[in-house]
Amino acid sequence: MAGFTNDNGNISIDTEVIASFAGHAALNCFGIVGMATISMKDGLAKLLKGESVSRGVNVTVNEQNELIIEFHIIVSYGVSIKTVVKNLMDTVKYQVEDYTNMKVKNINVFVEGVRVID
């Protein structure tokens, strides 16, 4: 659980809610095809669809009540991975901090695959 206190009391936000919000914010970034999960059976990245997008995002809270967000993504073929990842980091940091009123300390991105978009 993540949370903070304001003048009216304590506010707690489940990290799964933050992961879902961050995942949807990332999907709106140019060059992101989707979130990925790694199959334990064969070690291959699998594209996640729809409601399972938060499975490709991991959110933890450190001792200073700051968020650390980890993304496993699949990018579009032919785009600059560096540019796509920087855009994702900037966009998600801004939107999550605005949404939760909590500081995002780190965003770690793991590019698990590249896909050609039809």
PDB file of C-alpha atoms in Angstrom:
ATOM      1  CA  MET A   1       0.000   0.000   0.000  1.00  0.00           C
ATOM      2  CA  ALA A   2       1.107   3.502  -0.801  1.00  0.00           C
ATOM      3  CA  GLY A   3      -0.298   6.537   0.871  1.00  0.00           C
ATOM      4  CA  PHE A   4      -0.005   9.947   2.383  1.00  0.00           C
ATOM      5  CA  THR A   5      -1.645  12.179   4.940  1.00  0.00           C
ATOM      6  CA  ASN A   6      -3.430  15.464   4.315  1.00  0.00           C
ATOM      7  CA  ASP A   7      -5.475  17.840   6.480  1.00  0.00           C
ATOM      8  CA  ASN A   8      -8.504  15.538   6.319  1.00  0.00           C
ATOM      9  CA  GLY A   9      -6.763  12.278   7.269  1.00  0.00           C
ATOM     10  CA  ASN A  10      -4.878   9.354   5.742  1.00  0.00           C
ATOM     11  CA  ILE A  11      -5.170   8.251   2.133  1.00  0.00           C
ATOM     12  CA  SER A  12      -4.052   4.756   1.107  1.00  0.00           C
ATOM     13  CA  ILE A  13      -3.694   3.647  -2.501  1.00  0.00           C
ATOM     14  CA  ASP A  14      -3.132   0.002  -3.400  1.00  0.00           C
ATOM     15  CA  THR A  15       0.004  -0.411  -5.528  1.00  0.00           C
ATOM     16  CA  GLU A  16      -2.079  -2.462  -8.006  1.00  0.00           C
ATOM     17  CA  VAL A  17      -4.194   0.657  -8.664  1.00  0.00           C
ATOM     18  CA  ILE A  18      -1.037   2.707  -9.305  1.00  0.00           C
ATOM     19  CA  ALA A  19       0.336  -0.062 -11.558  1.00  0.00           C
ATOM     20  CA  SER A  20      -2.865  -0.103 -13.606  1.00  0.00           C
ATOM     21  CA  PHE A  21      -2.884   3.697 -13.949  1.00  0.00           C
ATOM     22  CA  ALA A  22       0.826   3.773 -14.872  1.00  0.00           C
ATOM     23  CA  GLY A  23       0.317   0.975 -17.410  1.00  0.00           C
ATOM     24  CA  HIS A  24      -2.501   2.798 -19.149  1.00  0.00           C
ATOM     25  CA  ALA A  25      -0.488   6.038 -19.129  1.00  0.00           C
ATOM     26  CA  ALA A  26       2.413   4.172 -20.760  1.00  0.00           C
ATOM     27  CA  LEU A  27       0.167   2.646 -23.426  1.00  0.00           C
ATOM     28  CA  ASN A  28      -0.760   6.160 -24.554  1.00  0.00           C
ATOM     29  CA  CYS A  29       2.904   6.918 -25.316  1.00  0.00           C
ATOM     30  CA  PHE A  30       4.090   6.827 -28.924  1.00  0.00           C
ATOM     31  CA  GLY A  31       5.982   3.675 -29.858  1.00  0.00           C
ATOM     32  CA  ILE A  32       4.659   1.447 -27.076  1.00  0.00           C
ATOM     33  CA  VAL A  33       2.912  -1.641 -28.456  1.00  0.00           C
ATOM     34  CA  GLY A  34       2.028  -2.978 -25.022  1.00  0.00           C
ATOM     35  CA  MET A  35       3.143  -4.396 -21.721  1.00  0.00           C
ATOM     36  CA  ALA A  36       4.919  -7.737 -21.597  1.00  0.00           C
ATOM     37  CA  THR A  37       5.177 -10.695 -19.295  1.00  0.00           C
ATOM     38  CA  ILE A  38       7.893 -13.311 -19.522  1.00  0.00           C
ATOM     39  CA  SER A  39       6.753 -16.909 -19.854  1.00  0.00           C
ATOM     40  CA  MET A  40       8.491 -19.043 -17.236  1.00  0.00           C
ATOM     41  CA  LYS A  41       8.040 -22.077 -19.476  1.00  0.00           C
ATOM     42  CA  ASP A  42       9.972 -20.878 -22.530  1.00  0.00           C
ATOM     43  CA  GLY A  43      11.447 -17.511 -21.481  1.00  0.00           C
ATOM     44  CA  LEU A  44       9.661 -15.604 -24.268  1.00  0.00           C
ATOM     45  CA  ALA A  45       7.957 -12.230 -23.856  1.00  0.00           C
ATOM     46  CA  LYS A  46       4.186 -12.313 -24.245  1.00  0.00           C
ATOM     47  CA  LEU A  47       2.169  -9.226 -25.160  1.00  0.00           C
ATOM     48  CA  LEU A  48      -0.464  -8.410 -22.537  1.00  0.00           C
ATOM     49  CA  LYS A  49      -3.840  -7.105 -23.648  1.00  0.00           C
ATOM     50  CA  GLY A  50      -6.611  -5.074 -22.034  1.00  0.00           C
ATOM     51  CA  GLU A  51      -7.195  -5.444 -18.325  1.00  0.00           C
ATOM     52  CA  SER A  52      -4.027  -7.476 -17.690  1.00  0.00           C
ATOM     53  CA  VAL A  53      -1.814  -4.479 -18.542  1.00  0.00           C
ATOM     54  CA  SER A  54      -0.849  -4.050 -14.871  1.00  0.00           C
ATOM     55  CA  ARG A  55       0.892  -7.459 -14.941  1.00  0.00           C
ATOM     56  CA  GLY A  56       3.668  -5.811 -16.965  1.00  0.00           C
ATOM     57  CA  VAL A  57       4.101  -3.097 -14.321  1.00  0.00           C
ATOM     58  CA  ASN A  58       5.499  -3.475 -10.811  1.00  0.00           C
ATOM     59  CA  VAL A  59       5.125  -0.707  -8.212  1.00  0.00           C
ATOM     60  CA  THR A  60       6.952  -0.631  -4.889  1.00  0.00           C
ATOM     61  CA  VAL A  61       7.100   1.997  -2.155  1.00  0.00           C
ATOM     62  CA  ASN A  62      10.394   2.762  -0.398  1.00  0.00           C
ATOM     63  CA  GLU A  63      10.966   3.887   3.199  1.00  0.00           C
ATOM     64  CA  GLN A  64      10.570   7.564   2.224  1.00  0.00           C
ATOM     65  CA  ASN A  65       7.110   6.819   0.774  1.00  0.00           C
ATOM     66  CA  GLU A  66       8.383   7.300  -2.793  1.00  0.00           C
ATOM     67  CA  LEU A  67       7.251   5.163  -5.722  1.00  0.00           C
ATOM     68  CA  ILE A  68       9.525   2.928  -7.765  1.00  0.00           C
ATOM     69  CA  ILE A  69       7.865   1.771 -10.981  1.00  0.00           C
ATOM     70  CA  GLU A  70       9.149  -1.024 -13.201  1.00  0.00           C
ATOM     71  CA  PHE A  71       7.840  -1.551 -16.738  1.00  0.00           C
ATOM     72  CA  HIS A  72       8.253  -4.540 -19.047  1.00  0.00           C
ATOM     73  CA  ILE A  73       7.316  -3.271 -22.499  1.00  0.00           C
ATOM     74  CA  ILE A  74       7.197  -4.195 -26.155  1.00  0.00           C
ATOM     75  CA  VAL A  75       8.054  -1.386 -28.557  1.00  0.00           C
ATOM     76  CA  SER A  76       7.115  -0.760 -32.140  1.00  0.00           C
ATOM     77  CA  TYR A  77       9.634  -1.741 -34.823  1.00  0.00           C
ATOM     78  CA  GLY A  78      11.515   1.181 -36.385  1.00  0.00           C
ATOM     79  CA  VAL A  79      11.250   3.667 -33.517  1.00  0.00           C
ATOM     80  CA  SER A  80      14.097   5.029 -31.428  1.00  0.00           C
ATOM     81  CA  ILE A  81      13.973   2.959 -28.244  1.00  0.00           C
ATOM     82  CA  LYS A  82      15.822   5.672 -26.333  1.00  0.00           C
ATOM     83  CA  THR A  83      13.271   8.310 -27.365  1.00  0.00           C
ATOM     84  CA  VAL A  84      10.277   6.058 -26.648  1.00  0.00           C
ATOM     85  CA  VAL A  85      11.588   5.146 -23.183  1.00  0.00           C
ATOM     86  CA  LYS A  86      12.390   8.772 -22.287  1.00  0.00           C
ATOM     87  CA  ASN A  87       8.888   9.817 -23.359  1.00  0.00           C
ATOM     88  CA  LEU A  88       7.383   6.970 -21.308  1.00  0.00           C
ATOM     89  CA  MET A  89       9.394   7.965 -18.218  1.00  0.00           C
ATOM     90  CA  ASP A  90       8.507  11.659 -18.473  1.00  0.00           C
ATOM     91  CA  THR A  91       4.824  11.029 -19.179  1.00  0.00           C
ATOM     92  CA  VAL A  92       4.313   8.395 -16.495  1.00  0.00           C
ATOM     93  CA  LYS A  93       6.248  10.358 -13.854  1.00  0.00           C
ATOM     94  CA  TYR A  94       4.132  13.460 -14.433  1.00  0.00           C
ATOM     95  CA  GLN A  95       0.800  11.632 -14.585  1.00  0.00           C
ATOM     96  CA  VAL A  96       1.412   9.329 -11.605  1.00  0.00           C
ATOM     97  CA  GLU A  97       2.672  12.177  -9.398  1.00  0.00           C
ATOM     98  CA  ASP A  98      -0.360  14.252 -10.370  1.00  0.00           C
ATOM     99  CA  TYR A  99      -2.739  11.298  -9.815  1.00  0.00           C
ATOM    100  CA  THR A 100      -1.332  10.085  -6.474  1.00  0.00           C
ATOM    101  CA  ASN A 101       0.270  13.227  -5.019  1.00  0.00           C
ATOM    102  CA  MET A 102       3.314  11.015  -4.307  1.00  0.00           C
ATOM    103  CA  LYS A 103       6.881  11.384  -5.578  1.00  0.00           C
ATOM    104  CA  VAL A 104       8.130   8.931  -8.209  1.00  0.00           C
ATOM    105  CA  LYS A 105      11.760   8.192  -7.312  1.00  0.00           C
ATOM    106  CA  ASN A 106      12.648   5.788 -10.125  1.00  0.00           C
ATOM    107  CA  ILE A 107      11.144   4.390 -13.298  1.00  0.00           C
ATOM    108  CA  ASN A 108      12.942   1.321 -14.631  1.00  0.00           C
ATOM    109  CA  VAL A 109      12.083   0.116 -18.134  1.00  0.00           C
ATOM    110  CA  PHE A 110      12.865  -3.303 -19.570  1.00  0.00           C
ATOM    111  CA  VAL A 111      12.308  -3.610 -23.321  1.00  0.00           C
ATOM    112  CA  GLU A 112      11.258  -7.238 -23.728  1.00  0.00           C
ATOM    113  CA  GLY A 113      10.562  -7.215 -27.448  1.00  0.00           C
ATOM    114  CA  VAL A 114       9.964  -5.398 -30.702  1.00  0.00           C
ATOM    115  CA  ARG A 115       6.851  -5.863 -32.839  1.00  0.00           C
ATOM    116  CA  VAL A 116       5.869  -4.760 -36.321  1.00  0.00           C
ATOM    117  CA  ILE A 117       2.537  -2.930 -36.220  1.00  0.00           C
ATOM    118  CA  ASP A 118       0.166  -3.658 -39.098  1.00  0.00           C
TER     119      ASP A 118
END
